[in-house]
PDB file of C-alpha atoms in Angstrom:
ATOM      1  CA  MET A   1     -27.495 134.424  41.904  1.00 29.00           C
ATOM      2  CA  ILE A   2     -27.980 135.948  38.462  1.00 33.00           C
ATOM      3  CA  THR A   3     -26.649 134.535  35.223  1.00 32.00           C
ATOM      4  CA  THR A   4     -27.061 136.176  31.851  1.00 35.00           C
ATOM      5  CA  ILE A   5     -27.073 135.137  28.232  1.00 32.00           C
ATOM      6  CA  GLY A   6     -26.392 138.196  26.099  1.00 36.00           C
ATOM      7  CA  ASP A   7     -28.623 140.976  27.372  1.00 39.00           C
ATOM      8  CA  MET A   8     -31.403 138.618  28.530  1.00 44.00           C
ATOM      9  CA  GLN A   9     -31.610 137.867  32.215  1.00 48.00           C
ATOM     10  CA  ALA A  10     -31.584 134.071  32.103  1.00 56.00           C
ATOM     11  CA  ALA A  11     -31.874 132.920  35.699  1.00 73.00           C
ATOM     12  CA  ARG A  12     -32.244 134.329  39.161  1.00 71.00           C
ATOM     13  CA  VAL A  13     -33.008 132.437  42.349  1.00 78.00           C
ATOM     14  CA  VAL A  14     -35.022 134.499  44.827  1.00 67.00           C
ATOM     15  CA  ASP A  15     -36.688 133.026  47.911  1.00 67.00           C
ATOM     16  CA  GLY A  16     -36.651 129.557  46.407  1.00 77.00           C
ATOM     17  CA  ALA A  17     -38.139 130.601  43.059  1.00 85.00           C
ATOM     18  CA  LEU A  18     -36.072 130.305  39.901  1.00 93.00           C
ATOM     19  CA  VAL A  19     -36.831 133.176  37.519  1.00 95.00           C
ATOM     20  CA  ARG A  20     -35.673 132.397  33.997  1.00 96.00           C
ATOM     21  CA  ALA A  21     -36.438 133.072  30.357  1.00 97.00           C
ATOM     22  CA  ALA A  22     -39.463 131.132  29.169  1.00 97.00           C
ATOM     23  CA  GLU A  23     -38.824 128.237  26.837  1.00 97.00           C
ATOM     24  CA  GLN A  24     -40.978 126.242  24.446  1.00 97.00           C
ATOM     25  CA  ARG A  25     -41.554 123.650  27.193  1.00 97.00           C
ATOM     26  CA  ASP A  26     -43.283 126.334  29.327  1.00 98.00           C
ATOM     27  CA  LEU A  27     -45.915 127.258  26.758  1.00 98.00           C
ATOM     28  CA  ASP A  28     -48.510 124.706  27.899  1.00 98.00           C
ATOM     29  CA  VAL A  29     -48.467 126.271  31.371  1.00 98.00           C
ATOM     30  CA  ILE A  30     -48.474 129.820  29.960  1.00 98.00           C
ATOM     31  CA  HIS A  31     -51.409 128.896  27.736  1.00 98.00           C
ATOM     32  CA  GLY A  32     -53.240 127.381  30.713  1.00 98.00           C
ATOM     33  CA  LEU A  33     -52.793 130.596  32.704  1.00 98.00           C
ATOM     34  CA  HIS A  34     -54.052 132.577  29.711  1.00 98.00           C
ATOM     35  CA  VAL A  35     -57.140 130.378  29.352  1.00 98.00           C
ATOM     36  CA  GLU A  36     -57.904 130.688  33.084  1.00 97.00           C
ATOM     37  CA  ALA A  37     -57.547 134.479  32.962  1.00 97.00           C
ATOM     38  CA  VAL A  38     -59.742 134.836  29.867  1.00 98.00           C
ATOM     39  CA  LEU A  39     -62.516 132.516  31.001  1.00 98.00           C
ATOM     40  CA  HIS A  40     -62.677 133.318  34.716  1.00 97.00           C
ATOM     41  CA  SER A  41     -61.380 136.849  35.328  1.00 97.00           C
ATOM     42  CA  THR A  42     -61.311 140.385  34.026  1.00 97.00           C
ATOM     43  CA  ALA A  43     -57.516 140.342  33.747  1.00 97.00           C
ATOM     44  CA  ILE A  44     -57.689 139.863  29.966  1.00 97.00           C
ATOM     45  CA  TRP A  45     -60.502 141.613  28.135  1.00 97.00           C
ATOM     46  CA  ARG A  46     -61.139 138.871  25.589  1.00 97.00           C
ATOM     47  CA  ASP A  47     -64.098 136.540  25.365  1.00 97.00           C
ATOM     48  CA  ASP A  48     -62.210 133.619  23.823  1.00 98.00           C
ATOM     49  CA  PRO A  49     -58.665 132.493  24.639  1.00 98.00           C
ATOM     50  CA  PHE A  50     -55.993 132.272  22.013  1.00 98.00           C
ATOM     51  CA  PRO A  51     -55.330 128.678  20.848  1.00 98.00           C
ATOM     52  CA  ARG A  52     -52.262 126.936  22.222  1.00 98.00           C
ATOM     53  CA  LEU A  53     -50.389 127.134  18.896  1.00 98.00           C
ATOM     54  CA  TRP A  54     -50.697 130.944  18.913  1.00 98.00           C
ATOM     55  CA  PHE A  55     -48.195 131.018  21.787  1.00 98.00           C
ATOM     56  CA  ASP A  56     -45.441 129.405  19.695  1.00 97.00           C
ATOM     57  CA  THR A  57     -45.382 132.450  17.414  1.00 97.00           C
ATOM     58  CA  TRP A  58     -45.943 134.812  20.357  1.00 98.00           C
ATOM     59  CA  LEU A  59     -42.795 133.580  22.129  1.00 98.00           C
ATOM     60  CA  VAL A  60     -40.684 133.926  18.973  1.00 97.00           C
ATOM     61  CA  ASP A  61     -42.112 137.390  18.253  1.00 97.00           C
ATOM     62  CA  ARG A  62     -41.417 138.559  21.813  1.00 97.00           C
ATOM     63  CA  ALA A  63     -37.787 137.480  21.569  1.00 96.00           C
ATOM     64  CA  ALA A  64     -37.386 139.058  18.112  1.00 96.00           C
ATOM     65  CA  GLY A  65     -38.747 142.349  19.457  1.00 95.00           C
ATOM     66  CA  GLY A  66     -36.408 142.314  22.451  1.00 96.00           C
ATOM     67  CA  PHE A  67     -39.244 141.746  24.909  1.00 97.00           C
ATOM     68  CA  PRO A  68     -38.735 139.126  27.613  1.00 97.00           C
ATOM     69  CA  VAL A  69     -41.056 136.364  28.719  1.00 98.00           C
ATOM     70  CA  LEU A  70     -39.897 135.275  32.163  1.00 97.00           C
ATOM     71  CA  VAL A  71     -41.253 132.402  34.235  1.00 97.00           C
ATOM     72  CA  ALA A  72     -40.977 131.675  37.925  1.00 97.00           C
ATOM     73  CA  GLU A  73     -40.312 128.053  38.704  1.00 94.00           C
ATOM     74  CA  PHE A  74     -41.010 126.932  42.266  1.00 85.00           C
ATOM     75  CA  ASP A  75     -40.052 123.414  43.323  1.00 85.00           C
ATOM     76  CA  GLY A  76     -39.857 122.462  39.640  1.00 89.00           C
ATOM     77  CA  VAL A  77     -43.316 123.843  38.784  1.00 94.00           C
ATOM     78  CA  VAL A  78     -43.874 126.960  36.685  1.00 97.00           C
ATOM     79  CA  ALA A  79     -45.818 129.228  39.037  1.00 97.00           C
ATOM     80  CA  GLY A  80     -46.368 132.136  36.670  1.00 97.00           C
ATOM     81  CA  TYR A  81     -44.962 134.393  34.012  1.00 98.00           C
ATOM     82  CA  VAL A  82     -44.352 138.040  33.239  1.00 98.00           C
ATOM     83  CA  THR A  83     -43.718 139.850  30.006  1.00 98.00           C
ATOM     84  CA  TYR A  84     -43.818 143.358  28.682  1.00 98.00           C
ATOM     85  CA  GLY A  85     -44.257 144.777  25.249  1.00 97.00           C
ATOM     86  CA  PRO A  86     -45.255 147.925  23.428  1.00 97.00           C
ATOM     87  CA  TRP A  87     -47.862 150.001  25.231  1.00 97.00           C
ATOM     88  CA  ARG A  88     -49.152 151.463  21.969  1.00 95.00           C
ATOM     89  CA  GLU A  89     -48.089 150.744  18.388  1.00 93.00           C
ATOM     90  CA  ASN A  90     -47.404 154.269  17.104  1.00 96.00           C
ATOM     91  CA  PRO A  91     -43.677 155.192  17.030  1.00 96.00           C
ATOM     92  CA  GLY A  92     -44.104 158.063  19.481  1.00 96.00           C
ATOM     93  CA  TYR A  93     -44.785 155.493  22.211  1.00 96.00           C
ATOM     94  CA  ARG A  94     -41.675 153.396  21.481  1.00 96.00           C
ATOM     95  CA  PHE A  95     -40.060 154.116  24.859  1.00 97.00           C
ATOM     96  CA  SER A  96     -43.171 153.126  26.834  1.00 98.00           C
ATOM     97  CA  VAL A  97     -43.940 149.495  27.601  1.00 98.00           C
ATOM     98  CA  GLU A  98     -46.820 147.658  29.268  1.00 98.00           C
ATOM     99  CA  ASP A  99     -46.385 144.711  31.598  1.00 98.00           C
ATOM    100  CA  SER A 100     -48.493 141.549  31.851  1.00 98.00           C
ATOM    101  CA  ILE A 101     -48.175 139.150  34.763  1.00 98.00           C
ATOM    102  CA  TYR A 102     -50.098 135.963  35.527  1.00 98.00           C
ATOM    103  CA  LEU A 103     -49.711 133.538  38.419  1.00 97.00           C
ATOM    104  CA  ASP A 104     -51.084 130.106  39.124  1.00 96.00           C
ATOM    105  CA  PRO A 105     -53.533 130.720  42.019  1.00 94.00           C
ATOM    106  CA  ARG A 106     -51.783 128.003  44.050  1.00 93.00           C
ATOM    107  CA  PHE A 107     -48.784 130.336  44.275  1.00 92.00           C
ATOM    108  CA  HIS A 108     -50.517 133.557  45.292  1.00 91.00           C
ATOM    109  CA  GLY A 109     -49.198 135.262  48.417  1.00 90.00           C
ATOM    110  CA  ARG A 110     -45.641 133.896  48.188  1.00 90.00           C
ATOM    111  CA  GLY A 111     -43.951 136.975  46.738  1.00 91.00           C
ATOM    112  CA  ILE A 112     -43.517 135.360  43.338  1.00 93.00           C
ATOM    113  CA  GLY A 113     -45.474 138.117  41.596  1.00 95.00           C
ATOM    114  CA  SER A 114     -43.175 140.754  43.076  1.00 95.00           C
ATOM    115  CA  THR A 115     -40.120 138.749  42.071  1.00 94.00           C
ATOM    116  CA  LEU A 116     -41.345 138.366  38.492  1.00 96.00           C
ATOM    117  CA  LEU A 117     -42.413 141.980  38.083  1.00 97.00           C
ATOM    118  CA  ARG A 118     -39.103 143.247  39.517  1.00 96.00           C
ATOM    119  CA  ALA A 119     -37.257 141.117  36.951  1.00 95.00           C
ATOM    120  CA  ALA A 120     -39.336 142.621  34.126  1.00 97.00           C
ATOM    121  CA  ILE A 121     -38.724 146.140  35.444  1.00 98.00           C
ATOM    122  CA  GLU A 122     -34.962 145.511  35.614  1.00 96.00           C
ATOM    123  CA  HIS A 123     -34.998 144.182  32.046  1.00 97.00           C
ATOM    124  CA  ALA A 124     -36.949 147.243  30.836  1.00 98.00           C
ATOM    125  CA  ILE A 125     -34.484 149.594  32.525  1.00 98.00           C
ATOM    126  CA  ASP A 126     -31.521 147.759  30.990  1.00 97.00           C
ATOM    127  CA  ALA A 127     -33.247 147.913  27.580  1.00 97.00           C
ATOM    128  CA  GLY A 128     -33.505 151.708  27.840  1.00 97.00           C
ATOM    129  CA  HIS A 129     -37.272 152.059  28.160  1.00 98.00           C
ATOM    130  CA  HIS A 130     -38.582 155.250  29.745  1.00 98.00           C
ATOM    131  CA  VAL A 131     -41.809 154.216  31.471  1.00 98.00           C
ATOM    132  CA  MET A 132     -43.718 151.022  32.230  1.00 98.00           C
ATOM    133  CA  ILE A 133     -47.505 151.150  32.133  1.00 98.00           C
ATOM    134  CA  ALA A 134     -49.968 148.840  33.867  1.00 98.00           C
ATOM    135  CA  ASP A 135     -53.515 148.786  32.495  1.00 98.00           C
ATOM    136  CA  ILE A 136     -55.566 146.896  35.104  1.00 98.00           C
ATOM    137  CA  ALA A 137     -59.269 146.184  35.548  1.00 98.00           C
ATOM    138  CA  SER A 138     -60.417 148.110  38.620  1.00 98.00           C
ATOM    139  CA  ASP A 139     -61.730 144.932  40.263  1.00 97.00           C
ATOM    140  CA  ASN A 140     -58.284 143.301  40.110  1.00 97.00           C
ATOM    141  CA  THR A 141     -57.200 144.644  43.491  1.00 97.00           C
ATOM    142  CA  ALA A 142     -54.384 142.116  43.916  1.00 96.00           C
ATOM    143  CA  SER A 143     -52.682 143.334  40.736  1.00 97.00           C
ATOM    144  CA  ILE A 144     -53.221 146.970  41.689  1.00 98.00           C
ATOM    145  CA  ARG A 145     -51.636 146.347  45.119  1.00 97.00           C
ATOM    146  CA  LEU A 146     -48.700 144.481  43.531  1.00 98.00           C
ATOM    147  CA  HIS A 147     -47.989 147.377  41.208  1.00 98.00           C
ATOM    148  CA  GLU A 148     -48.332 149.898  44.051  1.00 98.00           C
ATOM    149  CA  ARG A 149     -45.805 147.939  46.156  1.00 97.00           C
ATOM    150  CA  LEU A 150     -43.299 148.176  43.317  1.00 98.00           C
ATOM    151  CA  GLY A 151     -43.682 151.924  42.953  1.00 98.00           C
ATOM    152  CA  PHE A 152     -46.271 152.291  40.198  1.00 98.00           C
ATOM    153  CA  GLU A 153     -48.344 155.430  40.620  1.00 98.00           C
ATOM    154  CA  HIS A 154     -52.015 155.811  39.737  1.00 98.00           C
ATOM    155  CA  VAL A 155     -52.535 157.947  36.659  1.00 98.00           C
ATOM    156  CA  THR A 156     -56.284 157.683  36.172  1.00 98.00           C
ATOM    157  CA  VAL A 157     -59.338 155.470  36.093  1.00 98.00           C
ATOM    158  CA  VAL A 158     -61.232 155.354  32.815  1.00 98.00           C
ATOM    159  CA  PRO A 159     -64.825 154.401  33.655  1.00 98.00           C
ATOM    160  CA  GLU A 160     -66.762 151.819  31.655  1.00 98.00           C
ATOM    161  CA  VAL A 161     -64.187 151.534  28.871  1.00 98.00           C
ATOM    162  CA  GLY A 162     -64.430 147.742  28.562  1.00 98.00           C
ATOM    163  CA  ARG A 163     -67.106 145.086  28.716  1.00 98.00           C
ATOM    164  CA  LYS A 164     -66.928 141.476  29.822  1.00 98.00           C
ATOM    165  CA  PHE A 165     -69.248 139.046  31.609  1.00 97.00           C
ATOM    166  CA  ASP A 166     -72.202 141.303  30.701  1.00 97.00           C
ATOM    167  CA  ARG A 167     -70.920 144.237  32.728  1.00 97.00           C
ATOM    168  CA  TRP A 168     -68.952 147.410  32.152  1.00 98.00           C
ATOM    169  CA  LEU A 169     -65.346 147.496  33.342  1.00 98.00           C
ATOM    170  CA  ASP A 170     -63.284 150.424  34.575  1.00 98.00           C
ATOM    171  CA  LEU A 171     -59.621 150.597  33.601  1.00 98.00           C
ATOM    172  CA  VAL A 172     -56.991 151.673  36.130  1.00 98.00           C
ATOM    173  CA  ILE A 173     -53.903 153.101  34.444  1.00 98.00           C
ATOM    174  CA  MET A 174     -50.685 153.078  36.474  1.00 98.00           C
ATOM    175  CA  ARG A 175     -47.140 154.061  35.522  1.00 98.00           C
ATOM    176  CA  LEU A 176     -43.616 153.528  36.725  1.00 98.00           C
ATOM    177  CA  PRO A 177     -40.830 155.855  35.555  1.00 98.00           C
ATOM    178  CA  LEU A 178     -37.804 153.744  34.609  1.00 98.00           C
ATOM    179  CA  VAL A 179     -35.175 156.485  34.465  1.00 88.00           C
TER     180      VAL A 179
END
C-alpha cells in the first residue's frame, strides 16, 4: 500500500516495514544512527558527530530542497533511514544526487535497507533526477553489495582519498542511471 502527500511518498508497507517520511519525533533515532556511524565505522568520514540540534535544521532544509528523509519502522521501532541530496554543489551537477542510508544493526539482513533505498530511488526518479551516486568506503562491503543488488554500477575506486581511525581510506564510487 502506498499513500502520498503531494509529491512526497508518505507511507509504504513492505514485508512488515512501514516506510514513511521522517518526522521530528524520529530525529533522536536518526541522530543515534549518525553518532554510531561516525564513532564506530567508516561510513561517515567525520571525526566528531553533529550535535542532536543540528538535525532539526537538517530535516527542514532537506524538505525545503525537495530531498526526502525516509524512515523504516518495524514493529513500531525506527530501524533506519535513507535520504539523498546534491552530489556536488556546483549547478552543473544539479541533476545528480547522492544517497545516504543507515540502519540499526539489530535490523541488518531483513531487507529493510533494500526497501529504503528503493523508496529513495523511486522518489529521485519522480523528482526528475538523472543519476544517483553512492560514495562508499571500500571496507563497507555490506553497503557496496546493497547498491549492487539495486543496480548501481561501479565507476571507480579512488585510493587513499580519506583518512579516519589513523588509516587511509579508499572511496568506491557507484552510480545508478535514473532515466
